[in-house]
Tab-separated table of C-alpha atoms and ligand atoms in Angstrom:
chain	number	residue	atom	x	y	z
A	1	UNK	CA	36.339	-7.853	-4.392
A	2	UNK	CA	33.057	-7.581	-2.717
A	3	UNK	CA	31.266	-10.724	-2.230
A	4	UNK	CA	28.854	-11.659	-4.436
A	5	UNK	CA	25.360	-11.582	-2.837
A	6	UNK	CA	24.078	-15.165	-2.311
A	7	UNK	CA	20.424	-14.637	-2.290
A	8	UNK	CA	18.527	-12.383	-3.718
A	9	UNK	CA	15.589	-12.690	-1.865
A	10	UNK	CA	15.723	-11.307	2.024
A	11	UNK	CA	13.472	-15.301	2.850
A	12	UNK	CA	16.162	-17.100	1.427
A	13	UNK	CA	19.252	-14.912	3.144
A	14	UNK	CA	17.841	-14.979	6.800
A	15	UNK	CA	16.815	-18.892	6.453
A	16	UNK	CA	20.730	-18.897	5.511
A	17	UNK	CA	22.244	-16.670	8.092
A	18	UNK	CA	19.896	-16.550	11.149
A	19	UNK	CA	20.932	-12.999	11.752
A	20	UNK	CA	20.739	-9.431	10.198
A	21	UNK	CA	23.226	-8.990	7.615
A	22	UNK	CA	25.185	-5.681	7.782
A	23	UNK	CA	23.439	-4.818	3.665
A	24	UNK	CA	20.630	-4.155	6.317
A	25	UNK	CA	21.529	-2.654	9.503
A	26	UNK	CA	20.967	0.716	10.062
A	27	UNK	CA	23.091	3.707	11.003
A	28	UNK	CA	23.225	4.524	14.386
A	29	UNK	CA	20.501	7.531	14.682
A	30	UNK	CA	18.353	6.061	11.837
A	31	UNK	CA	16.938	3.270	13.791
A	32	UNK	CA	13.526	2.447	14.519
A	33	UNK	CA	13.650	3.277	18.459
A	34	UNK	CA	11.295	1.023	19.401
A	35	UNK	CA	10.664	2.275	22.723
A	36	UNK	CA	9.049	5.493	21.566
A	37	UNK	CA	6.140	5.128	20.087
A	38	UNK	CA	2.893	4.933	21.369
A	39	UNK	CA	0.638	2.404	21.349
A	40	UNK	CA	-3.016	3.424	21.727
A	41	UNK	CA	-5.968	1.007	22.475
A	42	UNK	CA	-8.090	0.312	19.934
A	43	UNK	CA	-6.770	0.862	16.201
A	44	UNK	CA	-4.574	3.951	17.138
A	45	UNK	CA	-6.297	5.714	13.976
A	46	UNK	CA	-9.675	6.250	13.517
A	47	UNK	CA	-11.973	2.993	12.759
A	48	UNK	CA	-14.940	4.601	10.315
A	49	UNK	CA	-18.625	2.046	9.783
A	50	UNK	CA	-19.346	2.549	6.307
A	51	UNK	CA	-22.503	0.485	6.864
A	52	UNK	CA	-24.593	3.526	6.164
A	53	UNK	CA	-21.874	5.044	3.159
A	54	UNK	CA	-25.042	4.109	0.527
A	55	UNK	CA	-27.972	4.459	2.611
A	56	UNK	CA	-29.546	7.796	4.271
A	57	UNK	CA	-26.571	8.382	6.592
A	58	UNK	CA	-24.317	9.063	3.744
A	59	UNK	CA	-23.200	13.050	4.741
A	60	UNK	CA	-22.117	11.807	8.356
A	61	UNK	CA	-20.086	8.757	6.832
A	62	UNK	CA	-18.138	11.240	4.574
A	63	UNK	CA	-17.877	13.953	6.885
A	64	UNK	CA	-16.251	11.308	9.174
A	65	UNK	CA	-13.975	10.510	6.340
A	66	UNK	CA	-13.098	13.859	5.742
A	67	UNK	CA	-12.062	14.958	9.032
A	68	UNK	CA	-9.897	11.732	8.967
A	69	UNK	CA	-8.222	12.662	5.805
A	70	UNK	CA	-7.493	16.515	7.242
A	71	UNK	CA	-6.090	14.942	10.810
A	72	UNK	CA	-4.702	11.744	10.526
A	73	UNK	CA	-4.367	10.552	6.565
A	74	UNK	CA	-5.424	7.423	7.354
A	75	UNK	CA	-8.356	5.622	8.850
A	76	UNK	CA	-9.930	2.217	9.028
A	77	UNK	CA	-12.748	0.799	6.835
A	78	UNK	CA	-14.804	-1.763	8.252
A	79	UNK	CA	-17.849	-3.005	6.872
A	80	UNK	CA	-16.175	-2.162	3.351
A	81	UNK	CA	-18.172	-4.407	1.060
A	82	UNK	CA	-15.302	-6.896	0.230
A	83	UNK	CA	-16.723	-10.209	0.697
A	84	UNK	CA	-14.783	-11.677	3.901
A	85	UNK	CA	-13.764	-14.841	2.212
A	86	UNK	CA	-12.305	-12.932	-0.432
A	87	UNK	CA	-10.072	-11.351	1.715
A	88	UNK	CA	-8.738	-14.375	3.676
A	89	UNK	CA	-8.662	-16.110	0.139
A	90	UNK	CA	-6.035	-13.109	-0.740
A	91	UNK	CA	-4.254	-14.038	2.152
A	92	UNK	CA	-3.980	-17.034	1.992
A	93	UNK	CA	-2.556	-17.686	-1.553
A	94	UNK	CA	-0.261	-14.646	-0.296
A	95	UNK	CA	1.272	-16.718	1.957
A	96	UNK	CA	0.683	-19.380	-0.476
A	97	UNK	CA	3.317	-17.894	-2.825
A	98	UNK	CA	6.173	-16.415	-0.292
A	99	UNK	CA	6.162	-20.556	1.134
A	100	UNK	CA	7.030	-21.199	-2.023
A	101	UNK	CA	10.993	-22.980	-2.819
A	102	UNK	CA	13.048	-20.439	-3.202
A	103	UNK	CA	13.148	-21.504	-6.998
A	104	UNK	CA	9.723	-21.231	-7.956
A	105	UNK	CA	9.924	-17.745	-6.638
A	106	UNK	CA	12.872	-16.746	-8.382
A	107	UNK	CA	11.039	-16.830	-11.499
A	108	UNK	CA	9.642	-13.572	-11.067
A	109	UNK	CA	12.602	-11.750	-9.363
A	110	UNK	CA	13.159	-8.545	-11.082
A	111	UNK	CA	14.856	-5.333	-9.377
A	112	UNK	CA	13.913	-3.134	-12.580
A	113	UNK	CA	10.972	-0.907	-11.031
A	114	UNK	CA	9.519	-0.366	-14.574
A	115	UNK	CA	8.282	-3.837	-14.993
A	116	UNK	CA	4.486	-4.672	-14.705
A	117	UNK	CA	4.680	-8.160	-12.477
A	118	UNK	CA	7.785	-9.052	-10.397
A	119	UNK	CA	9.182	-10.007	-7.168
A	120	UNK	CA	11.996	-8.441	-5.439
A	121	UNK	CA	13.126	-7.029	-1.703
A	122	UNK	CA	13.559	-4.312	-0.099
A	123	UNK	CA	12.426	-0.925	-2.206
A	124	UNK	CA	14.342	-0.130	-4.791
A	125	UNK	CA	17.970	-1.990	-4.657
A	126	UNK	CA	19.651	-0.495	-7.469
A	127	UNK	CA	19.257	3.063	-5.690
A	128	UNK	CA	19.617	2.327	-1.661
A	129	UNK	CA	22.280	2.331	0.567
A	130	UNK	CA	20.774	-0.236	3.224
A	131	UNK	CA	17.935	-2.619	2.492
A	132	UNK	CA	14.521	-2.835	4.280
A	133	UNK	CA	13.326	-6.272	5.626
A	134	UNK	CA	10.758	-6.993	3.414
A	135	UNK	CA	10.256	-9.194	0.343
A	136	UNK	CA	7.768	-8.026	-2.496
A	137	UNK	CA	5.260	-9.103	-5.321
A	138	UNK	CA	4.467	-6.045	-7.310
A	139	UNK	CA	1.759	-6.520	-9.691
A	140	UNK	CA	-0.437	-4.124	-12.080
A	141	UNK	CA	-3.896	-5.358	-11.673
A	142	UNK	CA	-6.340	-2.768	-13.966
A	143	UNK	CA	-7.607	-3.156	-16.182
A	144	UNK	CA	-7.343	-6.522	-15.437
A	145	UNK	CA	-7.504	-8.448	-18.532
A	146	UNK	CA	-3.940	-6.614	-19.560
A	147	UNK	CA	-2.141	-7.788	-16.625
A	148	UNK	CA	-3.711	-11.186	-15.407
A	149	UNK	CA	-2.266	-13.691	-18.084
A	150	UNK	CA	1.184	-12.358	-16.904
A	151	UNK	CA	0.891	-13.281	-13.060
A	152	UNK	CA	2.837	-15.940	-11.495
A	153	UNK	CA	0.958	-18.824	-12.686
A	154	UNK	CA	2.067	-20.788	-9.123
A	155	UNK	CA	1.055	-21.072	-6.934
A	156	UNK	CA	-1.980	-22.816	-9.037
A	157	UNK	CA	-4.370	-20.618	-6.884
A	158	UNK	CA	-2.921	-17.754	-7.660
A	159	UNK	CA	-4.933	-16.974	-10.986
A	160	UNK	CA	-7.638	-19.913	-10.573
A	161	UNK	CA	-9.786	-20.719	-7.766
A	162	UNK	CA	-8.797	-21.829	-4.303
A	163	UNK	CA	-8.661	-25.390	-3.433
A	164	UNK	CA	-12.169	-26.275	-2.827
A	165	UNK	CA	-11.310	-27.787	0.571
A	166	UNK	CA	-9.643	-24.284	1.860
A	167	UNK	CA	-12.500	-22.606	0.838
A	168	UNK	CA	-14.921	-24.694	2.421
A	169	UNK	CA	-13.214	-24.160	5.752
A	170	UNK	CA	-13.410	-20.507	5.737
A	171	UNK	CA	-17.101	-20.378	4.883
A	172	UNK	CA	-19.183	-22.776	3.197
A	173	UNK	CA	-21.226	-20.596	2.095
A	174	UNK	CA	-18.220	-19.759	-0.466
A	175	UNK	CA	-18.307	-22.811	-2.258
A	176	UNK	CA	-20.249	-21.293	-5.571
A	177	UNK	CA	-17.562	-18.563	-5.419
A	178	UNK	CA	-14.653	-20.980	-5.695
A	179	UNK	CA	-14.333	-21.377	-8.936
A	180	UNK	CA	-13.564	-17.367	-9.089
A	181	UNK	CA	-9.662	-16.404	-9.525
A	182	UNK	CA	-9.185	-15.447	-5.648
A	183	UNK	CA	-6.538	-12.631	-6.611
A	184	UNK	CA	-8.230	-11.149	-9.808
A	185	UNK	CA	-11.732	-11.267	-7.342
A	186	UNK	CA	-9.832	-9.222	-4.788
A	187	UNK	CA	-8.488	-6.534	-6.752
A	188	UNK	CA	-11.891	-5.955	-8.525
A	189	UNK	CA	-13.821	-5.348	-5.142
A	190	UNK	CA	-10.247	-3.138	-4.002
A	191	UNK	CA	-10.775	-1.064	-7.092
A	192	UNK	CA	-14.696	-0.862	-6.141
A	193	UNK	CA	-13.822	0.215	-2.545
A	194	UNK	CA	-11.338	3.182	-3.592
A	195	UNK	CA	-13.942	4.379	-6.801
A	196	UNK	CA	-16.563	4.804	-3.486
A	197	UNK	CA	-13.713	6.038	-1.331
A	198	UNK	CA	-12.840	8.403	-4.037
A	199	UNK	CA	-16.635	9.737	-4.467
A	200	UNK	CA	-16.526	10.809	-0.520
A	201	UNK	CA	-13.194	12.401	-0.407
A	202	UNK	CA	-14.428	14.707	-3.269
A	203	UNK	CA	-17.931	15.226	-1.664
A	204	UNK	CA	-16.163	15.495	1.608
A	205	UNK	CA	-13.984	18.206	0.254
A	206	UNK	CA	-17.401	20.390	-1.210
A	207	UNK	CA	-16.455	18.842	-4.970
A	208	UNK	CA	-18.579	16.985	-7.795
A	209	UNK	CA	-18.484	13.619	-6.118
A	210	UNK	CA	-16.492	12.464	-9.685
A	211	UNK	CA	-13.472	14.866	-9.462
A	212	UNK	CA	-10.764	12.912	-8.434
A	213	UNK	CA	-11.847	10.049	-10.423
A	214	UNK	CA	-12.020	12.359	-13.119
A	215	UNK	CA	-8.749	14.170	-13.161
A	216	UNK	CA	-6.886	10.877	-12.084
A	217	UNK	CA	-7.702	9.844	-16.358
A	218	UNK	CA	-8.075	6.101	-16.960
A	219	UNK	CA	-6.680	5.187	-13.636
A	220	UNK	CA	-4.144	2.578	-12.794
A	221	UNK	CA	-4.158	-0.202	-10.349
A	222	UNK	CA	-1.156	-1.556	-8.351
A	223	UNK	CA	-0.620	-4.319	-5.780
A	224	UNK	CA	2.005	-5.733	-3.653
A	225	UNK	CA	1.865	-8.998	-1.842
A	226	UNK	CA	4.331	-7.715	1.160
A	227	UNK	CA	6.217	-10.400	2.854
A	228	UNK	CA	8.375	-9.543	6.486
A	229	UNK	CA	9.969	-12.092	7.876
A	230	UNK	CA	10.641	-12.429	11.687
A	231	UNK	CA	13.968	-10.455	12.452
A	232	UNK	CA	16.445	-11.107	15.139
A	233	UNK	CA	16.950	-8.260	15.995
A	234	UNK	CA	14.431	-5.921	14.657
A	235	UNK	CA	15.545	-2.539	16.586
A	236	UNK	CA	18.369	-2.618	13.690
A	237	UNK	CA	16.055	-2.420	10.841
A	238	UNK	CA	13.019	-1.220	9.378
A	239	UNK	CA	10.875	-3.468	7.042
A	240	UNK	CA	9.776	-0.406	5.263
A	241	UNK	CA	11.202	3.948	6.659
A	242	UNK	CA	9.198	5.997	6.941
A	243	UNK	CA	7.410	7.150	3.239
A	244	UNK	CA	4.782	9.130	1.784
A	245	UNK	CA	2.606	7.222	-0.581
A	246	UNK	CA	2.695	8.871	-3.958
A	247	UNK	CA	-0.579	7.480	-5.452
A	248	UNK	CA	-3.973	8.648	-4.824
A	249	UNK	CA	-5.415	6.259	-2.235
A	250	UNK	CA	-3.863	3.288	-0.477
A	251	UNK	CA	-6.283	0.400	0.871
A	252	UNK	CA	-3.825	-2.011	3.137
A	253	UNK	CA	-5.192	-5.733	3.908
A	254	UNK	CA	-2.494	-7.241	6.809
A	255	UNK	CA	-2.783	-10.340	8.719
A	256	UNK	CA	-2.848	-10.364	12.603
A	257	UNK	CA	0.436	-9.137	13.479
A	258	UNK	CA	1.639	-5.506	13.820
A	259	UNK	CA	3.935	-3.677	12.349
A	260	UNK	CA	2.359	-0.297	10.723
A	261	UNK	CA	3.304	2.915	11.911
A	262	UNK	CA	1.828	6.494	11.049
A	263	UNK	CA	3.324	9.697	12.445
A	264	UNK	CA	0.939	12.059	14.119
A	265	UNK	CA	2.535	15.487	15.754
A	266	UNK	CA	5.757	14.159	15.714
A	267	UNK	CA	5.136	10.828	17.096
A	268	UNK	CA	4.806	7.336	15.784
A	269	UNK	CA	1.657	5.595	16.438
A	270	UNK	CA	1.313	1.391	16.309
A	271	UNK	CA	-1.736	0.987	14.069
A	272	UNK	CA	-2.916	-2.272	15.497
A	273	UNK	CA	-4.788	-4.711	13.241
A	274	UNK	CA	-8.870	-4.765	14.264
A	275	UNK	CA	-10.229	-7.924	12.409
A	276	UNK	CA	-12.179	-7.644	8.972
A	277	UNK	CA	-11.051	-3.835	8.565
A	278	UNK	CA	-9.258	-2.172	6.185
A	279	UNK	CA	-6.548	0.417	6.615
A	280	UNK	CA	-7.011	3.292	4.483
A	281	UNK	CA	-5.050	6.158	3.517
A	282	UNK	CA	-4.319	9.282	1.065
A	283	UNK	CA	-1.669	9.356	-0.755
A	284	UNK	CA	0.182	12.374	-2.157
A	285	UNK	CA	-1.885	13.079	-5.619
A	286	UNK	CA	-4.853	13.645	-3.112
A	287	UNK	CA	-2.852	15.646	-1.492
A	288	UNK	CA	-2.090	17.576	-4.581
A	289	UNK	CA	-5.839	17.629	-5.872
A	290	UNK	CA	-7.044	19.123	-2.343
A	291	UNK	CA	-4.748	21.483	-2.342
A	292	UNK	CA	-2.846	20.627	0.798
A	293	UNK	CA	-6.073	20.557	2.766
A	294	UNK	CA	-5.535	17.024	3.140
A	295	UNK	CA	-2.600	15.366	4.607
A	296	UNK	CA	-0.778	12.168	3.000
A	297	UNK	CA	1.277	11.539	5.893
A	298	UNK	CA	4.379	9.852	6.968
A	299	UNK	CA	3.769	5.916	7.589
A	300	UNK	CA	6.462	2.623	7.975
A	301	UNK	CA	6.815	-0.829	8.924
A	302	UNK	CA	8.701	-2.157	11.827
A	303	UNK	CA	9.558	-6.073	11.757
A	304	UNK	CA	9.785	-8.521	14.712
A	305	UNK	CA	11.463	-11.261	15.806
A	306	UNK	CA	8.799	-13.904	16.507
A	307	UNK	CA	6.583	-13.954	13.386
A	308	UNK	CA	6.433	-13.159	9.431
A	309	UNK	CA	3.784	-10.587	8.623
A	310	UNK	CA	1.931	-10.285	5.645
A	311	UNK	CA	0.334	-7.058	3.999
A	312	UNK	CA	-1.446	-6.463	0.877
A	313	UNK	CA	-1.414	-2.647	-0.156
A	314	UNK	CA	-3.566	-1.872	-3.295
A	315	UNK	CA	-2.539	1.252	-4.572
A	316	UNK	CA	-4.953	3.362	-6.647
A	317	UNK	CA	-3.209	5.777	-9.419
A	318	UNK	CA	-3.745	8.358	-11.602
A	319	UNK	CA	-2.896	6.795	-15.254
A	320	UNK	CA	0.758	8.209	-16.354
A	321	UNK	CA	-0.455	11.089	-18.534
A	322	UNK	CA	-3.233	12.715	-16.317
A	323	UNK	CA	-2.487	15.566	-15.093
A	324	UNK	CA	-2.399	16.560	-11.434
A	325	UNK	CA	-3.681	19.837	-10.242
A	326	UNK	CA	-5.581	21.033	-6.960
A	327	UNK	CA	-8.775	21.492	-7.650
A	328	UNK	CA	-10.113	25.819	-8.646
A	329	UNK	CA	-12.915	25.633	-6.003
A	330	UNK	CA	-9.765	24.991	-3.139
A	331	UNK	CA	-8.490	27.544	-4.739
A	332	UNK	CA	-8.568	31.026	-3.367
A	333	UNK	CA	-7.692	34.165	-1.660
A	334	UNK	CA	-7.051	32.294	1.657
A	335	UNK	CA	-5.590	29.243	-0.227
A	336	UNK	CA	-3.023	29.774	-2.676
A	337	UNK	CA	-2.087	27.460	-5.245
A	338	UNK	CA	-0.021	24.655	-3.811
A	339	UNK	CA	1.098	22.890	-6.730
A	340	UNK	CA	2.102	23.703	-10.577
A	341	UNK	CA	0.364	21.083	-12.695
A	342	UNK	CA	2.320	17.900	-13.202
A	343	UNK	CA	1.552	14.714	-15.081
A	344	UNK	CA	1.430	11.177	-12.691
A	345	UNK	CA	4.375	9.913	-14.535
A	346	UNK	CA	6.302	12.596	-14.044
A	347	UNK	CA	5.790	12.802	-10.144
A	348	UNK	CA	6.405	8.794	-10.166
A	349	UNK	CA	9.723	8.784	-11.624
A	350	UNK	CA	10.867	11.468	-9.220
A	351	UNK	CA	9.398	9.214	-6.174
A	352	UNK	CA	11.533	6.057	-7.389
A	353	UNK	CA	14.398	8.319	-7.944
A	354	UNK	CA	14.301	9.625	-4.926
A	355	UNK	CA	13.940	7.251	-2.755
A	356	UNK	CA	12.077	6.447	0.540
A	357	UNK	CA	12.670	9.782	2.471
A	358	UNK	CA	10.874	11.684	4.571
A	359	UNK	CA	11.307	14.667	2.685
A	360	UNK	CA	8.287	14.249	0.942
A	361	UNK	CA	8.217	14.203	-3.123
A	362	UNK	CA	5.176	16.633	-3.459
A	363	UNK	CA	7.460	20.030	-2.512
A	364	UNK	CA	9.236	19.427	-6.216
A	365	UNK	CA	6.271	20.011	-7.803
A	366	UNK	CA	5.207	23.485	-5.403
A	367	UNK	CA	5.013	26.297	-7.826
A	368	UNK	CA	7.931	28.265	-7.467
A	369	UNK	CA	10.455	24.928	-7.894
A	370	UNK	CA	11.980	23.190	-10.869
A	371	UNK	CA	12.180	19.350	-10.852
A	372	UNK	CA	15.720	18.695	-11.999
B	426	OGA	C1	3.588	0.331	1.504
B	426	OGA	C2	3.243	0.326	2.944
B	426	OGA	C3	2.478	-0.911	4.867
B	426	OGA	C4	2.473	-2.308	5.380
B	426	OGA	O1	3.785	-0.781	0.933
B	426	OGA	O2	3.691	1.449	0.933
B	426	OGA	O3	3.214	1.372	3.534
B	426	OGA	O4	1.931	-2.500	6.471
B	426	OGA	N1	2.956	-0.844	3.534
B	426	OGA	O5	3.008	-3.201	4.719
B	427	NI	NI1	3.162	3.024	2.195
């Protein structure tokens, strides 16, 4: 009989065991190979001002942006417009909530990927063959008054204010702001951030500066509160493989500490964390509505042994019944249709289904295929 798992929860398991447990070593060959891959000064991707996004700059900002979406995917935002102590108020119930007992936390556990709000490891345990190193807080966030009564109502700050004394010593400045909800606040400046994002993507790409807020239908919002703990021997296990995002447009808060990948001609590059910028990139539905002539590209997570990390990906959807098609003006005799129209919900299930592999998701839905 196999042995019934102790801990759900990867925190819990490691505090227990001290070492990687074979549910999450590797095969030989599918390892992170830690020695090869490059680490760049500065951020490794491109770090874009978008100081001037509103003002009279505004074509060079989203030309930048658009040569970053064609090359790399992914770029950093600095200068975004999220107020810095709602960022490091994000963080810090983050951590907050993963230091919670393990039974407080356990109240959210769920491994059924359908649900709204819920905690779990890994990706997507009831499909994988070896788990990543990563604990998770999934949580719809838009429109926000749907979702927020059913988030984990500890740790206190989670759906309330901060504790006026942490706020004070990140800024005092804050102190009228503290009686916001630091979570709810961060998701509705996130969501602000990808709407502009959105706008210069679709300029950048000679469209009505509303398309892909348009076709993407009443939109949907997701986060998740990433936790890694510190591995013992990280070179055996990944916190998250290498993936393709399938939503629109990713925008990734992380603490200090490293761990972010991105492939670029073959080779994985260490994003390394600048302070007060975002990490930005497209996900496959861009993809889709560019008609390949922007790149969602192949990104993971690598753990290590000396510290937890923390990351906060918002994810910015297409509702479930829009449907997805590259835009007619990409459209033409030198660029042939890429993709058959498909509905978000549609492409989603296959992505869960599927699983995290490189092969990405989007060449189901190319013209001359059937999704089974
Ligand atoms: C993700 C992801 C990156 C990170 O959750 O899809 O790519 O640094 N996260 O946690
Ligand atoms: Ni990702």
């Amino acid at each position: 009989m196999a042995p019934a798992i102790a801990k759900p929860l990867l925190s819990d398991l490691v505090a227990q065991s001290g070492q990687v447990p074979s549910s999450h070593i590797r095969p030989v060959g599918d390892r992170p190979d830690l020695d090869n891959v490059d680490h760049e000064s500065g951020a490794g991707i491109p770090l874009i001002d978008l100081e001037q996004l509103d003002g009279p700059d505004r074509h060079k900002v989203v030309e930048a942006i658009g040569s970053a979406c064609e090359t790399d995917g992914f770029f950093m935002v600095k200068n975004h417009g999220i107020p810095k102590e709602v960022v490091e108020g994000m963080l810090i119930v983050a951590r907050e909530f993963f230091h919670m007992p393990e039974s407080e936390r356990l109240k959210c556990y769920s491994d059924d990927p359908k649900k709204a709000i819920r905690l779990s490891t890994s990706f997507n345990v009831r499909t994988e063959k070896v788990s990543n190193w990563r604990d998770f807080l999934r949580l719809h966030c838009f429109p926000l008054e749907s979702f927020i009564d059913q988030w984990p109502s500890n740790p206190p700050s989670f759906r309330s204010a901060l504790n006026e004394n942490v706020y004070l010593s990140i800024n005092t400045r804050t102190l009228k702001k503290s009686r916001r909800e630091v979570v709810g606040t961060y998701s509705t400046e996130a969501r602000k951030l990808a709407l502009r994002l959105l706008e210069a993507i679709s300029e950048s790409l000679g469209l009505e500066k509303g398309h892909m807020v348009s076709a993407m239908g009443r939109q949907a919002q997701h986060m998740a509160v990433n936790y890694y703990p510190p591995c013992p021997q990280p070179e055996l296990t990944y916190g998250l493989p290498g993936h393709k995002d399938p939503n629109a447009i990713t925008l990734l808060l992380q603490d200090g500490v490293s761990g972010l990948q991105v492939q670029r001609n073959g080779r994985w590059v260490a994003v390394n964390p600048v302070p007060d910028a975002l990490v930005i990139n497209i996900g496959d539905q861009v993809q889709a509505l560019s008609n390949d002539r922007y790149k969602s590209v192949l990104h993971r997570v690598i753990v290590n042994s000396e510290s937890e990390r923390i990351s906060v990906p918002t994810f910015y959807c297409p509702s479930p019944d829009a449907v997805i098609a590259p835009a007619n003006a990409l459209v033409d005799d030198d660029h042939s249709l890429a993709y058959r129209p498909f509905t978000y919900q549609a492409y989603y299930d296959a992505f869960w289904n599927m699983g995290l592999e490189s092969a990405s998701c989007l060449d189901r839905f190319r013209p001359n295929k059937q999704v089974d």
